[in-house]
Amino acid sequence: MPPWLSQLSSALTKESKLISSRWMQLATIGIDNTPRVRTVVFRGWTDSFEMEIYTDKRSQKYYELNVNNNVEICWVFINSKCQFRFRGTSIIDLGKDNLRHWNQLSDTSKSMWGWPKPGDHYIHDKEIESSFKGEEKLSHNFSLLKIEIKHVDQLIIRKPIHIRRKWVKKEEWIEERINP
Ligand SMILES: Cc1cc2nc3c(=O)[nH]c(=O)nc-3n(C[C@H](O)[C@H](O)[C@H](O)COP(=O)(O)O)c2cc1C
């Protein structure tokens, strides 16, 4: 188990009643080499402690990650006044884990992957909107992203002095207390 996971799990457990406790900011490098950031939902960990996120294959981030898979994730726990920043690389998984995650989704959630292409011009059509239903069968647009984490930075806002540490993955994880 990576050494930072207990800190993260304890913040997540403490704030589990807040729906926003599972919302994180995922930053990518845009096709034009400028930064992009958006909110995503944390979906869990793989057996090797990669972070799991769901996305739509038609989204901009999906194209970006195919060109440059370096990411940073910022995850803040409001009550604990604790911020984690994770650096790593994303892996697109379209295999059996993808299908397992799809099968766990509710019909309402499944229907989102059948909406028109994200980012395209909106065309209002009441009939089409009321006909979006969750398909049982795996949507071609659904993709599981796994984030392999290589660097973690934690900051806890405390009095009289904030606490900051970092963990860097070499052969093993190396922890260092650093100035806030
Ligand atoms: C609370 C919240 C949770 C979200 N969760 C996800 C998510 O898990 N996956 C996702 O692809 N987009 C999620 N989104 C939408 C993204 O923030 C973003 O608008 C969308 O993915 C398009 O981003 P892109 O054009 O950079 O690809 C969420 C938005 C909000 C406000």
Tab-separated table of C-alpha atoms and ligand atoms in Angstrom:
chain	number	residue	atom	x	y	z
A	1	MET	CA	0.000	0.000	0.000
A	2	PRO	CA	1.489	3.423	-0.873
A	3	PRO	CA	2.421	5.398	2.280
A	4	TRP	CA	0.167	8.397	1.430
A	5	LEU	CA	-2.971	6.293	1.075
A	6	SER	CA	-3.801	6.131	4.792
A	7	GLN	CA	-3.786	9.960	4.996
A	8	LEU	CA	-6.052	10.229	1.978
A	9	SER	CA	-8.413	7.460	3.087
A	10	SER	CA	-8.821	9.020	6.520
A	11	ALA	CA	-9.760	12.430	4.996
A	12	LEU	CA	-12.160	10.698	2.597
A	13	THR	CA	-13.818	8.688	5.375
A	14	LYS	CA	-14.197	11.791	7.582
A	15	GLU	CA	-15.917	13.695	4.756
A	16	SER	CA	-17.814	10.814	3.194
A	17	LYS	CA	-21.185	12.452	3.945
A	18	LEU	CA	-20.326	15.313	1.575
A	19	ILE	CA	-21.033	14.317	-2.039
A	20	SER	CA	-18.302	16.755	-3.079
A	21	SER	CA	-15.675	14.793	-1.136
A	22	ARG	CA	-15.264	12.565	-4.228
A	23	TRP	CA	-14.880	15.472	-6.663
A	24	MET	CA	-11.374	16.169	-7.890
A	25	GLN	CA	-9.845	18.535	-10.434
A	26	LEU	CA	-8.101	16.762	-13.300
A	27	ALA	CA	-5.563	18.831	-15.246
A	28	THR	CA	-4.274	17.833	-18.658
A	29	ILE	CA	-2.127	19.414	-21.369
A	30	GLY	CA	-4.253	20.808	-24.212
A	31	ILE	CA	-3.516	19.959	-27.844
A	32	ASP	CA	-2.173	23.547	-28.161
A	33	ASN	CA	0.133	22.905	-25.162
A	34	THR	CA	-1.826	25.162	-22.788
A	35	PRO	CA	-3.380	23.856	-19.541
A	36	ARG	CA	-6.889	22.395	-19.196
A	37	VAL	CA	-8.678	21.542	-15.946
A	38	ARG	CA	-12.077	20.114	-15.044
A	39	THR	CA	-13.941	18.361	-12.209
A	40	VAL	CA	-14.221	14.569	-12.252
A	41	VAL	CA	-15.529	11.984	-9.793
A	42	PHE	CA	-13.149	9.669	-7.970
A	43	ARG	CA	-14.408	6.110	-8.628
A	44	GLY	CA	-11.949	4.016	-6.627
A	45	TRP	CA	-8.579	2.282	-6.759
A	46	THR	CA	-7.298	-0.630	-8.799
A	47	ASP	CA	-5.421	-3.456	-7.048
A	48	SER	CA	-2.178	-1.628	-7.850
A	49	PHE	CA	-3.502	1.698	-6.469
A	50	GLU	CA	-4.155	3.461	-9.741
A	51	MET	CA	-6.928	6.008	-9.429
A	52	GLU	CA	-10.098	5.232	-11.385
A	53	ILE	CA	-12.088	7.866	-13.312
A	54	TYR	CA	-14.857	7.481	-15.910
A	55	THR	CA	-15.034	9.574	-19.022
A	56	ASP	CA	-16.536	9.902	-22.485
A	57	LYS	CA	-14.317	8.902	-25.418
A	58	ARG	CA	-15.735	11.829	-27.401
A	59	SER	CA	-14.607	14.412	-24.803
A	60	GLN	CA	-11.731	16.829	-25.330
A	61	LYS	CA	-9.739	15.373	-22.449
A	62	TYR	CA	-9.803	11.958	-24.116
A	63	TYR	CA	-8.103	13.374	-27.232
A	64	GLU	CA	-5.629	15.270	-25.066
A	65	LEU	CA	-4.702	12.177	-23.070
A	66	ASN	CA	-4.041	10.255	-26.266
A	67	VAL	CA	-1.474	12.896	-27.267
A	68	ASN	CA	0.026	13.530	-23.814
A	69	ASN	CA	-0.952	11.331	-20.886
A	70	ASN	CA	0.708	13.433	-18.172
A	71	VAL	CA	-1.866	14.617	-15.634
A	72	GLU	CA	-2.160	16.362	-12.299
A	73	ILE	CA	-5.094	15.894	-9.955
A	74	CYS	CA	-5.961	18.324	-7.182
A	75	TRP	CA	-8.247	16.948	-4.466
A	76	VAL	CA	-9.268	19.126	-1.530
A	77	PHE	CA	-11.011	17.992	1.662
A	78	ILE	CA	-12.804	21.050	2.932
A	79	ASN	CA	-13.458	20.148	6.576
A	80	SER	CA	-9.985	18.687	7.035
A	81	LYS	CA	-8.456	21.740	5.277
A	82	CYS	CA	-6.301	19.257	3.454
A	83	GLN	CA	-5.174	19.314	-0.174
A	84	PHE	CA	-3.581	16.496	-2.150
A	85	ARG	CA	-1.952	16.969	-5.532
A	86	PHE	CA	-1.201	13.839	-7.509
A	87	ARG	CA	1.055	13.764	-10.564
A	88	GLY	CA	1.043	10.787	-12.837
A	89	THR	CA	0.113	9.295	-16.164
A	90	SER	CA	-3.215	8.076	-17.441
A	91	ILE	CA	-3.927	4.700	-18.964
A	92	ILE	CA	-7.068	4.191	-21.029
A	93	ASP	CA	-8.674	0.861	-20.136
A	94	LEU	CA	-11.200	-0.552	-22.576
A	95	GLY	CA	-10.866	-4.133	-21.314
A	96	LYS	CA	-12.743	-6.172	-18.757
A	97	ASP	CA	-12.411	-3.593	-15.955
A	98	ASN	CA	-14.153	-1.109	-18.254
A	99	LEU	CA	-17.110	-3.478	-18.633
A	100	ARG	CA	-17.196	-4.270	-14.890
A	101	HIS	CA	-17.432	-0.551	-14.061
A	102	TRP	CA	-20.097	0.006	-16.729
A	103	ASN	CA	-22.201	-2.794	-15.220
A	104	GLN	CA	-22.078	-1.065	-11.814
A	105	LEU	CA	-23.652	2.157	-13.158
A	106	SER	CA	-27.313	3.035	-12.662
A	107	ASP	CA	-29.519	3.408	-15.774
A	108	THR	CA	-29.544	7.195	-15.291
A	109	SER	CA	-25.751	7.327	-15.231
A	110	LYS	CA	-25.502	5.001	-18.250
A	111	SER	CA	-27.748	7.312	-20.268
A	112	MET	CA	-25.136	10.134	-20.108
A	113	TRP	CA	-22.868	8.216	-22.466
A	114	GLY	CA	-25.682	8.277	-25.040
A	115	TRP	CA	-26.069	12.060	-25.005
A	116	PRO	CA	-24.927	14.018	-28.100
A	117	LYS	CA	-21.187	14.668	-28.447
A	118	PRO	CA	-19.776	16.724	-25.520
A	119	GLY	CA	-18.679	20.231	-26.539
A	120	ASP	CA	-20.688	20.339	-29.789
A	121	HIS	CA	-23.213	23.104	-30.509
A	122	TYR	CA	-26.441	22.446	-28.532
A	123	ILE	CA	-29.531	21.666	-30.580
A	124	HIS	CA	-32.765	21.734	-28.588
A	125	ASP	CA	-35.028	18.775	-29.302
A	126	LYS	CA	-37.509	17.881	-26.544
A	127	GLU	CA	-38.339	14.527	-28.074
A	128	ILE	CA	-34.744	13.441	-28.385
A	129	GLU	CA	-33.992	14.565	-24.785
A	130	SER	CA	-36.859	12.575	-23.291
A	131	SER	CA	-35.769	9.495	-25.235
A	132	PHE	CA	-32.273	9.265	-23.650
A	133	LYS	CA	-32.397	6.036	-21.697
A	134	GLY	CA	-29.673	3.945	-20.124
A	135	GLU	CA	-28.602	1.161	-22.478
A	136	GLU	CA	-27.821	-2.166	-20.822
A	137	LYS	CA	-25.058	-2.865	-23.324
A	138	LEU	CA	-21.642	-1.201	-22.917
A	139	SER	CA	-21.607	2.197	-24.646
A	140	HIS	CA	-18.799	2.740	-27.182
A	141	ASN	CA	-18.393	6.178	-25.594
A	142	PHE	CA	-17.625	4.909	-22.086
A	143	SER	CA	-14.021	4.762	-20.959
A	144	LEU	CA	-12.298	3.950	-17.708
A	145	LEU	CA	-9.168	6.003	-17.026
A	146	LYS	CA	-6.574	4.667	-14.627
A	147	ILE	CA	-4.102	7.155	-13.203
A	148	GLU	CA	-0.729	5.779	-12.233
A	149	ILE	CA	0.541	8.049	-9.472
A	150	LYS	CA	4.220	9.002	-9.298
A	151	HIS	CA	4.285	12.095	-7.085
A	152	VAL	CA	2.044	13.218	-4.216
A	153	ASP	CA	2.037	16.596	-2.451
A	154	GLN	CA	-0.072	17.057	0.680
A	155	LEU	CA	-0.791	20.328	2.453
A	156	ILE	CA	-2.756	20.572	5.700
A	157	ILE	CA	-3.798	24.024	6.844
A	158	ARG	CA	-3.030	24.096	10.589
A	159	LYS	CA	-2.183	26.619	13.264
A	160	PRO	CA	0.429	27.785	14.060
A	161	ILE	CA	2.130	26.348	10.963
A	162	HIS	CA	0.808	24.392	8.027
A	163	ILE	CA	2.041	20.867	7.391
A	164	ARG	CA	3.325	19.877	3.984
A	165	ARG	CA	4.898	16.669	2.769
A	166	LYS	CA	5.648	15.001	-0.502
A	167	TRP	CA	6.073	11.438	-1.631
A	168	VAL	CA	8.020	10.609	-4.771
A	169	LYS	CA	8.010	7.180	-6.375
A	170	LYS	CA	11.483	5.904	-7.224
A	171	GLU	CA	12.023	2.153	-6.700
A	172	GLU	CA	10.078	2.690	-3.475
A	173	TRP	CA	8.043	5.665	-2.271
A	174	ILE	CA	10.247	8.331	-0.639
A	175	GLU	CA	8.584	10.668	1.848
A	176	GLU	CA	9.878	14.138	2.694
A	177	ARG	CA	8.483	16.846	4.976
A	178	ILE	CA	8.778	20.171	3.152
A	179	ASN	CA	8.005	23.785	3.962
A	180	PRO	CA	4.412	24.832	3.423
B	1	LIG	C1	-19.505	17.634	-10.021
B	1	LIG	C2	-18.990	17.255	-11.383
B	1	LIG	C3	-18.524	15.973	-11.603
B	1	LIG	C4	-18.054	15.606	-12.868
B	1	LIG	N1	-17.560	14.331	-13.066
B	1	LIG	C5	-17.054	13.989	-14.265
B	1	LIG	C6	-16.452	12.699	-14.455
B	1	LIG	O1	-16.371	11.863	-13.547
B	1	LIG	N2	-15.945	12.422	-15.675
B	1	LIG	C7	-15.986	13.325	-16.709
B	1	LIG	O2	-15.490	13.000	-17.798
B	1	LIG	N3	-16.535	14.553	-16.554
B	1	LIG	C8	-17.065	14.900	-15.353
B	1	LIG	N4	-17.617	16.149	-15.174
B	1	LIG	C9	-17.670	17.077	-16.331
B	1	LIG	C10	-16.299	17.710	-16.550
B	1	LIG	O3	-15.996	18.623	-15.515
B	1	LIG	C11	-16.199	18.399	-17.921
B	1	LIG	O4	-17.137	19.432	-18.019
B	1	LIG	C12	-16.421	17.411	-19.065
B	1	LIG	O5	-15.845	16.157	-18.786
B	1	LIG	C13	-15.840	17.956	-20.379
B	1	LIG	O6	-14.478	18.219	-20.175
B	1	LIG	P1	-13.404	18.239	-21.365
B	1	LIG	O7	-14.042	19.048	-22.466
B	1	LIG	O8	-12.221	18.896	-20.777
B	1	LIG	O9	-13.159	16.822	-21.765
B	1	LIG	C14	-18.071	16.550	-13.923
B	1	LIG	C15	-18.503	17.851	-13.675
B	1	LIG	C16	-18.960	18.185	-12.428
B	1	LIG	C17	-19.431	19.605	-12.198
